[in-house]
Amino acid sequence: MGFDLVLKNAKIPQGNRTVDTHILVKDGKIAGFTNDLTGIEVAEVIDAENNLVLPGCIDSHTHFNDPGFTHRENFATGTQAAAAGGVTTIIDMPCCSVPSVRSVDNLEAKLEVIKDKAYVDYAMWGGATGEDVRNNALYNIKEQADYGVVAFKVYMTPSVPTYPPASDAEMLEIFREVAKTGLPVGIHAENLDLCTYHVNKLRKEGRFDGPAWAEARLELAEKVAIQMAISFAEETGARLHIVHMSTGIGGVLVGEAKKRGIDVTAETCPHYLVLNAYESMTKWRQFAKIAPPLRTTKDNEMLWEQLADGRVDFIATDHAPYEIATEKEAEGMDIWTAFPGIPGVETMVPIIVSEGYNKGRLSLSRLVDVLSRNAAIHYGLYPKKGALEIGSDADFTVIDLDYEWTIDKDKMYTMAKYTPLHGMKLKGKPVKTIVRGKLVYDDKNGIVGKPGYGQFVKRQTISKLERWLKF
Ligand SMILES: [Zn+2]
């Protein structure tokens, strides 16, 4: 039989070594590996040029704002940015669209709007808010789970106007309900009362410098929020996931809870690993404003260690761009009133490769875990995604480990042409992104995929035992 594609001269990870091989693809799936192409019929050949080939990388935390806030980003620009950053699957959050996703009806409406736009594959977070608890609408959790969302997002803070936060008791109610589905519940962990109080206090003191934002959203706000969420998980048996964890103390708490057998996982983001509040918020002010905020160099180092030893499970970006003219530096806007969020999907893989793997902070097998495999397992997409195995989707991120380049905000595909990472020098870059056997990004030609090629991926069934065994 003939094959649709061969990705030749690929170096694939096998533990902490690499193996040279040619990867055969048929019908969008990996069909075999060979060292000898003699006599094999293939329709298309892509040369990986002896570069490292990872199972397609996954960003499991994006806000693409479509439909509703498409002046910030839409599914076409967001997934182009993903492709250019070596990301073959994104998982989009339920909160930044109109309507927000808290029911199957709303989810289907969103899927209908984005279906002809995506350049890479996408799965979906489901939603539940304090408002749903008050409206007796938590039946929406089971229906979304049955439809194929991968997890549920809960906010303790009013980050997004279309997605009300949950009080402590409402959050506990959501944990009880999500526990029944076996899906993770993802928490934005910041104590609202502590944040609001300190924001008002610093503002009254006349602080309008950049780092004031980080000072007001104090480390303690994340610490106590994580402690409470862990207690809720212990009480209800829900699978707790801490999204965009920014502090080293958070990783310590998650590590201790794991040891006690509590089902808790955590992600951190590239910016919490390589930026600190004092330098970046002084330099970039509101363009480095995010929630939770950037922290200290000590947190950077602790999070790298925790990412390496498994207390932090994987990397995601919290890609949340805003429109510069109206939401970041509008007339009269200051550090307190500018919107909190930065783009990230395009720079995740290169930063983790450059600052993690190439600098010896992460082994090769850990690199695969944190960029692809663990998120796929965690969200029930494995082994369709996150694996270089026969039968897995032919999603590949081809990385030139020696490529030296500089992050340039004006060359990014995201709609938001700002990033506090602007000017950062990196070694290592995705040079080809392949989704189900189709080249969608190439370093020489840019985006070569087509809108609408990206498909909605539902959560596959996966047992709890299987998940534990694979971690
Ligand atoms: Zn987010």
PDB file of C-alpha atoms in Angstrom, residues 116-342:
ATOM      1  CA  ASP A 116     -14.093  27.438   9.220  1.00  0.00           C
ATOM      2  CA  LYS A 117     -11.303  29.395  10.891  1.00  0.00           C
ATOM      3  CA  ALA A 118      -8.908  27.053  12.675  1.00  0.00           C
ATOM      4  CA  TYR A 119      -5.443  26.168  11.325  1.00  0.00           C
ATOM      5  CA  VAL A 120      -4.676  23.633  14.081  1.00  0.00           C
ATOM      6  CA  ASP A 121      -6.822  21.220  16.088  1.00  0.00           C
ATOM      7  CA  TYR A 122      -8.713  22.338  19.150  1.00  0.00           C
ATOM      8  CA  ALA A 123     -10.448  20.873  22.168  1.00  0.00           C
ATOM      9  CA  MET A 124     -12.666  22.798  24.567  1.00  0.00           C
ATOM     10  CA  TRP A 125     -12.889  23.613  28.236  1.00  0.00           C
ATOM     11  CA  GLY A 126     -16.362  23.582  29.718  1.00  0.00           C
ATOM     12  CA  GLY A 127     -17.632  26.148  32.165  1.00  0.00           C
ATOM     13  CA  ALA A 128     -19.453  26.599  35.454  1.00  0.00           C
ATOM     14  CA  THR A 129     -19.766  29.849  37.420  1.00  0.00           C
ATOM     15  CA  GLY A 130     -21.275  31.156  40.630  1.00  0.00           C
ATOM     16  CA  GLU A 131     -24.218  32.335  38.567  1.00  0.00           C
ATOM     17  CA  ASP A 132     -24.927  28.763  37.431  1.00  0.00           C
ATOM     18  CA  VAL A 133     -25.003  27.657  41.066  1.00  0.00           C
ATOM     19  CA  ARG A 134     -27.419  30.478  41.971  1.00  0.00           C
ATOM     20  CA  ASN A 135     -29.633  29.618  38.978  1.00  0.00           C
ATOM     21  CA  ASN A 136     -29.760  25.919  39.882  1.00  0.00           C
ATOM     22  CA  ALA A 137     -28.155  25.220  36.525  1.00  0.00           C
ATOM     23  CA  LEU A 138     -25.385  22.794  37.462  1.00  0.00           C
ATOM     24  CA  TYR A 139     -27.003  20.091  35.329  1.00  0.00           C
ATOM     25  CA  ASN A 140     -24.966  21.896  32.671  1.00  0.00           C
ATOM     26  CA  ILE A 141     -21.821  20.170  33.972  1.00  0.00           C
ATOM     27  CA  LYS A 142     -22.827  16.624  33.067  1.00  0.00           C
ATOM     28  CA  GLU A 143     -24.202  17.668  29.682  1.00  0.00           C
ATOM     29  CA  GLN A 144     -20.961  19.428  28.745  1.00  0.00           C
ATOM     30  CA  ALA A 145     -18.903  16.469  29.977  1.00  0.00           C
ATOM     31  CA  ASP A 146     -20.994  14.052  27.908  1.00  0.00           C
ATOM     32  CA  TYR A 147     -20.512  16.275  24.861  1.00  0.00           C
ATOM     33  CA  GLY A 148     -16.723  16.009  25.115  1.00  0.00           C
ATOM     34  CA  VAL A 149     -15.265  19.033  26.909  1.00  0.00           C
ATOM     35  CA  VAL A 150     -11.990  18.175  28.634  1.00  0.00           C
ATOM     36  CA  ALA A 151     -12.341  20.010  31.965  1.00  0.00           C
ATOM     37  CA  PHE A 152     -14.191  22.807  33.781  1.00  0.00           C
ATOM     38  CA  LYS A 153     -12.885  26.272  34.590  1.00  0.00           C
ATOM     39  CA  VAL A 154     -13.775  28.165  37.774  1.00  0.00           C
ATOM     40  CA  TYR A 155     -12.767  31.713  38.671  1.00  0.00           C
ATOM     41  CA  MET A 156     -12.345  32.960  42.227  1.00  0.00           C
ATOM     42  CA  THR A 157     -11.834  36.499  40.885  1.00  0.00           C
ATOM     43  CA  PRO A 158     -13.994  38.527  38.456  1.00  0.00           C
ATOM     44  CA  SER A 159     -11.388  38.348  35.672  1.00  0.00           C
ATOM     45  CA  VAL A 160     -13.887  38.249  32.827  1.00  0.00           C
ATOM     46  CA  PRO A 161     -17.186  40.202  32.856  1.00  0.00           C
ATOM     47  CA  THR A 162     -19.027  37.538  30.852  1.00  0.00           C
ATOM     48  CA  TYR A 163     -17.996  34.832  33.297  1.00  0.00           C
ATOM     49  CA  PRO A 164     -18.893  35.610  36.914  1.00  0.00           C
ATOM     50  CA  PRO A 165     -16.674  34.306  39.722  1.00  0.00           C
ATOM     51  CA  ALA A 166     -17.780  31.726  42.281  1.00  0.00           C
ATOM     52  CA  SER A 167     -17.844  32.401  46.009  1.00  0.00           C
ATOM     53  CA  ASP A 168     -16.099  29.821  48.203  1.00  0.00           C
ATOM     54  CA  ALA A 169     -19.322  27.937  48.870  1.00  0.00           C
ATOM     55  CA  GLU A 170     -20.376  28.083  45.224  1.00  0.00           C
ATOM     56  CA  MET A 171     -16.982  26.729  44.219  1.00  0.00           C
ATOM     57  CA  LEU A 172     -17.413  23.830  46.634  1.00  0.00           C
ATOM     58  CA  GLU A 173     -20.774  23.076  45.023  1.00  0.00           C
ATOM     59  CA  ILE A 174     -19.133  23.068  41.571  1.00  0.00           C
ATOM     60  CA  PHE A 175     -16.382  20.724  42.845  1.00  0.00           C
ATOM     61  CA  ARG A 176     -19.062  18.285  44.073  1.00  0.00           C
ATOM     62  CA  GLU A 177     -20.768  18.288  40.705  1.00  0.00           C
ATOM     63  CA  VAL A 178     -17.600  18.068  38.571  1.00  0.00           C
ATOM     64  CA  ALA A 179     -16.292  15.220  40.776  1.00  0.00           C
ATOM     65  CA  LYS A 180     -19.125  13.054  39.419  1.00  0.00           C
ATOM     66  CA  THR A 181     -17.833  13.451  35.856  1.00  0.00           C
ATOM     67  CA  GLY A 182     -14.232  12.401  36.601  1.00  0.00           C
ATOM     68  CA  LEU A 183     -13.002  15.479  34.719  1.00  0.00           C
ATOM     69  CA  PRO A 184     -10.553  18.017  36.137  1.00  0.00           C
ATOM     70  CA  VAL A 185     -11.709  21.309  37.577  1.00  0.00           C
ATOM     71  CA  GLY A 186      -9.284  24.106  36.701  1.00  0.00           C
ATOM     72  CA  ILE A 187      -8.988  26.907  39.227  1.00  0.00           C
ATOM     73  CA  HIS A 188      -7.756  30.449  38.756  1.00  0.00           C
ATOM     74  CA  ALA A 189      -6.245  30.540  42.236  1.00  0.00           C
ATOM     75  CA  GLU A 190      -6.203  34.048  43.693  1.00  0.00           C
ATOM     76  CA  ASN A 191      -8.066  35.079  46.832  1.00  0.00           C
ATOM     77  CA  LEU A 192     -10.357  37.907  45.689  1.00  0.00           C
ATOM     78  CA  ASP A 193     -10.653  39.685  49.043  1.00  0.00           C
ATOM     79  CA  LEU A 194      -6.895  39.884  49.564  1.00  0.00           C
ATOM     80  CA  CYS A 195      -6.336  41.134  45.998  1.00  0.00           C
ATOM     81  CA  THR A 196      -9.084  43.781  46.098  1.00  0.00           C
ATOM     82  CA  TYR A 197      -7.983  45.094  49.498  1.00  0.00           C
ATOM     83  CA  HIS A 198      -4.351  45.496  48.483  1.00  0.00           C
ATOM     84  CA  VAL A 199      -5.154  46.967  45.073  1.00  0.00           C
ATOM     85  CA  ASN A 200      -7.222  49.677  46.806  1.00  0.00           C
ATOM     86  CA  LYS A 201      -4.549  50.229  49.443  1.00  0.00           C
ATOM     87  CA  LEU A 202      -1.682  50.751  46.991  1.00  0.00           C
ATOM     88  CA  ARG A 203      -3.825  52.897  44.757  1.00  0.00           C
ATOM     89  CA  LYS A 204      -4.696  55.170  47.702  1.00  0.00           C
ATOM     90  CA  GLU A 205      -1.021  55.441  48.504  1.00  0.00           C
ATOM     91  CA  GLY A 206      -0.545  56.891  45.041  1.00  0.00           C
ATOM     92  CA  ARG A 207       1.358  53.952  43.576  1.00  0.00           C
ATOM     93  CA  PHE A 208       1.081  53.950  39.785  1.00  0.00           C
ATOM     94  CA  ASP A 209       4.354  52.222  38.932  1.00  0.00           C
ATOM     95  CA  GLY A 210       4.282  48.894  37.083  1.00  0.00           C
ATOM     96  CA  PRO A 211       5.472  46.585  39.898  1.00  0.00           C
ATOM     97  CA  ALA A 212       2.691  47.942  42.161  1.00  0.00           C
ATOM     98  CA  TRP A 213       0.315  45.591  40.345  1.00  0.00           C
ATOM     99  CA  ALA A 214       2.406  42.561  41.313  1.00  0.00           C
ATOM    100  CA  GLU A 215       2.760  43.812  44.869  1.00  0.00           C
ATOM    101  CA  ALA A 216      -1.015  44.218  45.232  1.00  0.00           C
ATOM    102  CA  ARG A 217      -1.820  40.744  43.859  1.00  0.00           C
ATOM    103  CA  LEU A 218       0.353  39.247  46.543  1.00  0.00           C
ATOM    104  CA  GLU A 219       1.867  35.783  46.694  1.00  0.00           C
ATOM    105  CA  LEU A 220      -0.233  35.051  49.758  1.00  0.00           C
ATOM    106  CA  ALA A 221      -3.409  35.469  47.658  1.00  0.00           C
ATOM    107  CA  GLU A 222      -2.322  32.565  45.456  1.00  0.00           C
ATOM    108  CA  LYS A 223      -1.046  30.517  48.370  1.00  0.00           C
ATOM    109  CA  VAL A 224      -4.270  30.581  50.406  1.00  0.00           C
ATOM    110  CA  ALA A 225      -6.379  30.052  47.280  1.00  0.00           C
ATOM    111  CA  ILE A 226      -4.411  26.903  46.421  1.00  0.00           C
ATOM    112  CA  GLN A 227      -4.649  25.686  50.021  1.00  0.00           C
ATOM    113  CA  MET A 228      -8.415  26.074  49.966  1.00  0.00           C
ATOM    114  CA  ALA A 229      -8.783  24.423  46.563  1.00  0.00           C
ATOM    115  CA  ILE A 230      -6.686  21.464  47.749  1.00  0.00           C
ATOM    116  CA  SER A 231      -8.973  21.137  50.788  1.00  0.00           C
ATOM    117  CA  PHE A 232     -12.000  21.192  48.485  1.00  0.00           C
ATOM    118  CA  ALA A 233     -10.473  18.479  46.284  1.00  0.00           C
ATOM    119  CA  GLU A 234      -9.717  16.357  49.344  1.00  0.00           C
ATOM    120  CA  GLU A 235     -13.286  16.805  50.576  1.00  0.00           C
ATOM    121  CA  THR A 236     -15.077  16.123  47.283  1.00  0.00           C
ATOM    122  CA  GLY A 237     -12.715  13.816  45.383  1.00  0.00           C
ATOM    123  CA  ALA A 238     -12.705  16.200  42.420  1.00  0.00           C
ATOM    124  CA  ARG A 239      -9.585  16.280  40.232  1.00  0.00           C
ATOM    125  CA  LEU A 240      -8.115  19.689  40.988  1.00  0.00           C
ATOM    126  CA  HIS A 241      -5.950  21.462  38.438  1.00  0.00           C
ATOM    127  CA  ILE A 242      -4.226  24.759  39.242  1.00  0.00           C
ATOM    128  CA  VAL A 243      -4.059  26.805  36.055  1.00  0.00           C
ATOM    129  CA  HIS A 244      -1.298  29.367  35.397  1.00  0.00           C
ATOM    130  CA  MET A 245       0.429  28.787  38.744  1.00  0.00           C
ATOM    131  CA  SER A 246       2.826  31.667  39.321  1.00  0.00           C
ATOM    132  CA  THR A 247       4.524  30.998  42.661  1.00  0.00           C
ATOM    133  CA  GLY A 248       7.101  28.556  43.952  1.00  0.00           C
ATOM    134  CA  ILE A 249       5.108  28.130  47.160  1.00  0.00           C
ATOM    135  CA  GLY A 250       2.178  26.978  44.992  1.00  0.00           C
ATOM    136  CA  GLY A 251       4.354  24.180  43.616  1.00  0.00           C
ATOM    137  CA  VAL A 252       5.419  23.203  47.135  1.00  0.00           C
ATOM    138  CA  LEU A 253       1.763  22.915  48.191  1.00  0.00           C
ATOM    139  CA  VAL A 254       0.803  20.937  45.093  1.00  0.00           C
ATOM    140  CA  GLY A 255       3.764  18.596  45.645  1.00  0.00           C
ATOM    141  CA  GLU A 256       2.778  17.956  49.269  1.00  0.00           C
ATOM    142  CA  ALA A 257      -0.847  17.312  48.309  1.00  0.00           C
ATOM    143  CA  LYS A 258       0.227  14.827  45.622  1.00  0.00           C
ATOM    144  CA  LYS A 259       2.249  12.964  48.249  1.00  0.00           C
ATOM    145  CA  ARG A 260      -0.857  12.724  50.410  1.00  0.00           C
ATOM    146  CA  GLY A 261      -2.653  11.101  47.473  1.00  0.00           C
ATOM    147  CA  ILE A 262      -4.877  14.043  46.602  1.00  0.00           C
ATOM    148  CA  ASP A 263      -5.690  14.247  42.904  1.00  0.00           C
ATOM    149  CA  VAL A 264      -4.098  17.604  42.108  1.00  0.00           C
ATOM    150  CA  THR A 265      -2.099  18.801  39.126  1.00  0.00           C
ATOM    151  CA  ALA A 266      -0.660  22.153  38.093  1.00  0.00           C
ATOM    152  CA  GLU A 267       0.480  24.027  35.034  1.00  0.00           C
ATOM    153  CA  THR A 268       2.748  27.026  34.877  1.00  0.00           C
ATOM    154  CA  CYS A 269       3.381  29.385  31.975  1.00  0.00           C
ATOM    155  CA  PRO A 270       6.613  30.355  30.201  1.00  0.00           C
ATOM    156  CA  HIS A 271       6.420  33.947  31.514  1.00  0.00           C
ATOM    157  CA  TYR A 272       6.421  32.757  35.145  1.00  0.00           C
ATOM    158  CA  LEU A 273       9.626  30.858  34.375  1.00  0.00           C
ATOM    159  CA  VAL A 274      11.632  33.518  32.574  1.00  0.00           C
ATOM    160  CA  LEU A 275      10.305  36.948  33.676  1.00  0.00           C
ATOM    161  CA  ASN A 276      10.121  38.695  37.032  1.00  0.00           C
ATOM    162  CA  ALA A 277       7.795  41.475  38.117  1.00  0.00           C
ATOM    163  CA  TYR A 278      10.385  44.047  39.097  1.00  0.00           C
ATOM    164  CA  GLU A 279      12.249  44.110  35.781  1.00  0.00           C
ATOM    165  CA  SER A 280       9.429  43.365  33.351  1.00  0.00           C
ATOM    166  CA  MET A 281       6.756  45.535  34.946  1.00  0.00           C
ATOM    167  CA  THR A 282       9.147  48.460  35.300  1.00  0.00           C
ATOM    168  CA  LYS A 283      10.087  48.155  31.639  1.00  0.00           C
ATOM    169  CA  TRP A 284       6.776  47.151  30.057  1.00  0.00           C
ATOM    170  CA  ARG A 285       4.245  48.367  32.627  1.00  0.00           C
ATOM    171  CA  GLN A 286       0.718  47.359  31.513  1.00  0.00           C
ATOM    172  CA  PHE A 287       2.176  45.269  28.666  1.00  0.00           C
ATOM    173  CA  ALA A 288       3.485  42.911  31.346  1.00  0.00           C
ATOM    174  CA  LYS A 289       0.302  43.118  33.405  1.00  0.00           C
ATOM    175  CA  ILE A 290      -1.308  39.723  33.957  1.00  0.00           C
ATOM    176  CA  ALA A 291      -3.260  37.942  36.679  1.00  0.00           C
ATOM    177  CA  PRO A 292      -1.773  36.298  38.614  1.00  0.00           C
ATOM    178  CA  PRO A 293       1.137  38.705  38.208  1.00  0.00           C
ATOM    179  CA  LEU A 294       4.777  38.047  37.394  1.00  0.00           C
ATOM    180  CA  ARG A 295       6.720  37.207  40.566  1.00  0.00           C
ATOM    181  CA  THR A 296      10.399  36.996  41.551  1.00  0.00           C
ATOM    182  CA  THR A 297      13.553  35.336  40.196  1.00  0.00           C
ATOM    183  CA  LYS A 298      13.300  32.955  43.176  1.00  0.00           C
ATOM    184  CA  ASP A 299       9.868  31.860  41.912  1.00  0.00           C
ATOM    185  CA  ASN A 300      11.363  31.380  38.420  1.00  0.00           C
ATOM    186  CA  GLU A 301      13.975  28.985  39.767  1.00  0.00           C
ATOM    187  CA  MET A 302      11.561  27.101  42.034  1.00  0.00           C
ATOM    188  CA  LEU A 303       9.068  26.602  39.200  1.00  0.00           C
ATOM    189  CA  TRP A 304      11.803  25.279  36.876  1.00  0.00           C
ATOM    190  CA  GLU A 305      12.760  22.727  39.535  1.00  0.00           C
ATOM    191  CA  GLN A 306       9.140  21.760  40.117  1.00  0.00           C
ATOM    192  CA  LEU A 307       8.553  21.425  36.388  1.00  0.00           C
ATOM    193  CA  ALA A 308      11.575  19.125  36.167  1.00  0.00           C
ATOM    194  CA  ASP A 309      10.641  16.931  39.149  1.00  0.00           C
ATOM    195  CA  GLY A 310       6.907  16.575  38.367  1.00  0.00           C
ATOM    196  CA  ARG A 311       5.348  18.752  41.044  1.00  0.00           C
ATOM    197  CA  VAL A 312       4.327  20.987  38.121  1.00  0.00           C
ATOM    198  CA  ASP A 313       2.824  18.734  35.477  1.00  0.00           C
ATOM    199  CA  PHE A 314       2.977  20.687  32.233  1.00  0.00           C
ATOM    200  CA  ILE A 315       3.216  24.044  30.482  1.00  0.00           C
ATOM    201  CA  ALA A 316       0.375  26.115  29.047  1.00  0.00           C
ATOM    202  CA  THR A 317       0.279  29.796  28.129  1.00  0.00           C
ATOM    203  CA  ASP A 318      -2.886  31.556  29.324  1.00  0.00           C
ATOM    204  CA  HIS A 319      -2.734  33.296  25.910  1.00  0.00           C
ATOM    205  CA  ALA A 320      -4.991  36.318  26.546  1.00  0.00           C
ATOM    206  CA  PRO A 321      -4.273  39.255  24.252  1.00  0.00           C
ATOM    207  CA  TYR A 322      -5.942  42.657  24.421  1.00  0.00           C
ATOM    208  CA  GLU A 323      -6.302  45.490  21.950  1.00  0.00           C
ATOM    209  CA  ILE A 324      -3.521  47.990  22.590  1.00  0.00           C
ATOM    210  CA  ALA A 325      -5.381  51.187  21.661  1.00  0.00           C
ATOM    211  CA  THR A 326      -8.493  50.569  23.744  1.00  0.00           C
ATOM    212  CA  GLU A 327      -7.496  48.096  26.442  1.00  0.00           C
ATOM    213  CA  LYS A 328      -3.805  48.543  27.199  1.00  0.00           C
ATOM    214  CA  GLU A 329      -2.971  52.204  26.635  1.00  0.00           C
ATOM    215  CA  ALA A 330      -6.205  54.088  26.075  1.00  0.00           C
ATOM    216  CA  GLU A 331      -6.341  57.757  27.098  1.00  0.00           C
ATOM    217  CA  GLY A 332      -6.176  58.038  30.894  1.00  0.00           C
ATOM    218  CA  MET A 333      -5.548  54.307  31.444  1.00  0.00           C
ATOM    219  CA  ASP A 334      -3.098  53.421  34.221  1.00  0.00           C
ATOM    220  CA  ILE A 335      -1.532  50.310  35.704  1.00  0.00           C
ATOM    221  CA  TRP A 336      -4.733  49.621  37.661  1.00  0.00           C
ATOM    222  CA  THR A 337      -7.227  50.085  34.834  1.00  0.00           C
ATOM    223  CA  ALA A 338      -5.364  48.487  31.885  1.00  0.00           C
ATOM    224  CA  PHE A 339      -6.634  44.964  31.108  1.00  0.00           C
ATOM    225  CA  PRO A 340      -4.546  42.061  32.449  1.00  0.00           C
ATOM    226  CA  GLY A 341      -3.329  39.627  29.795  1.00  0.00           C
ATOM    227  CA  ILE A 342      -0.600  38.878  27.274  1.00  0.00           C
TER     228      ILE A 342
END
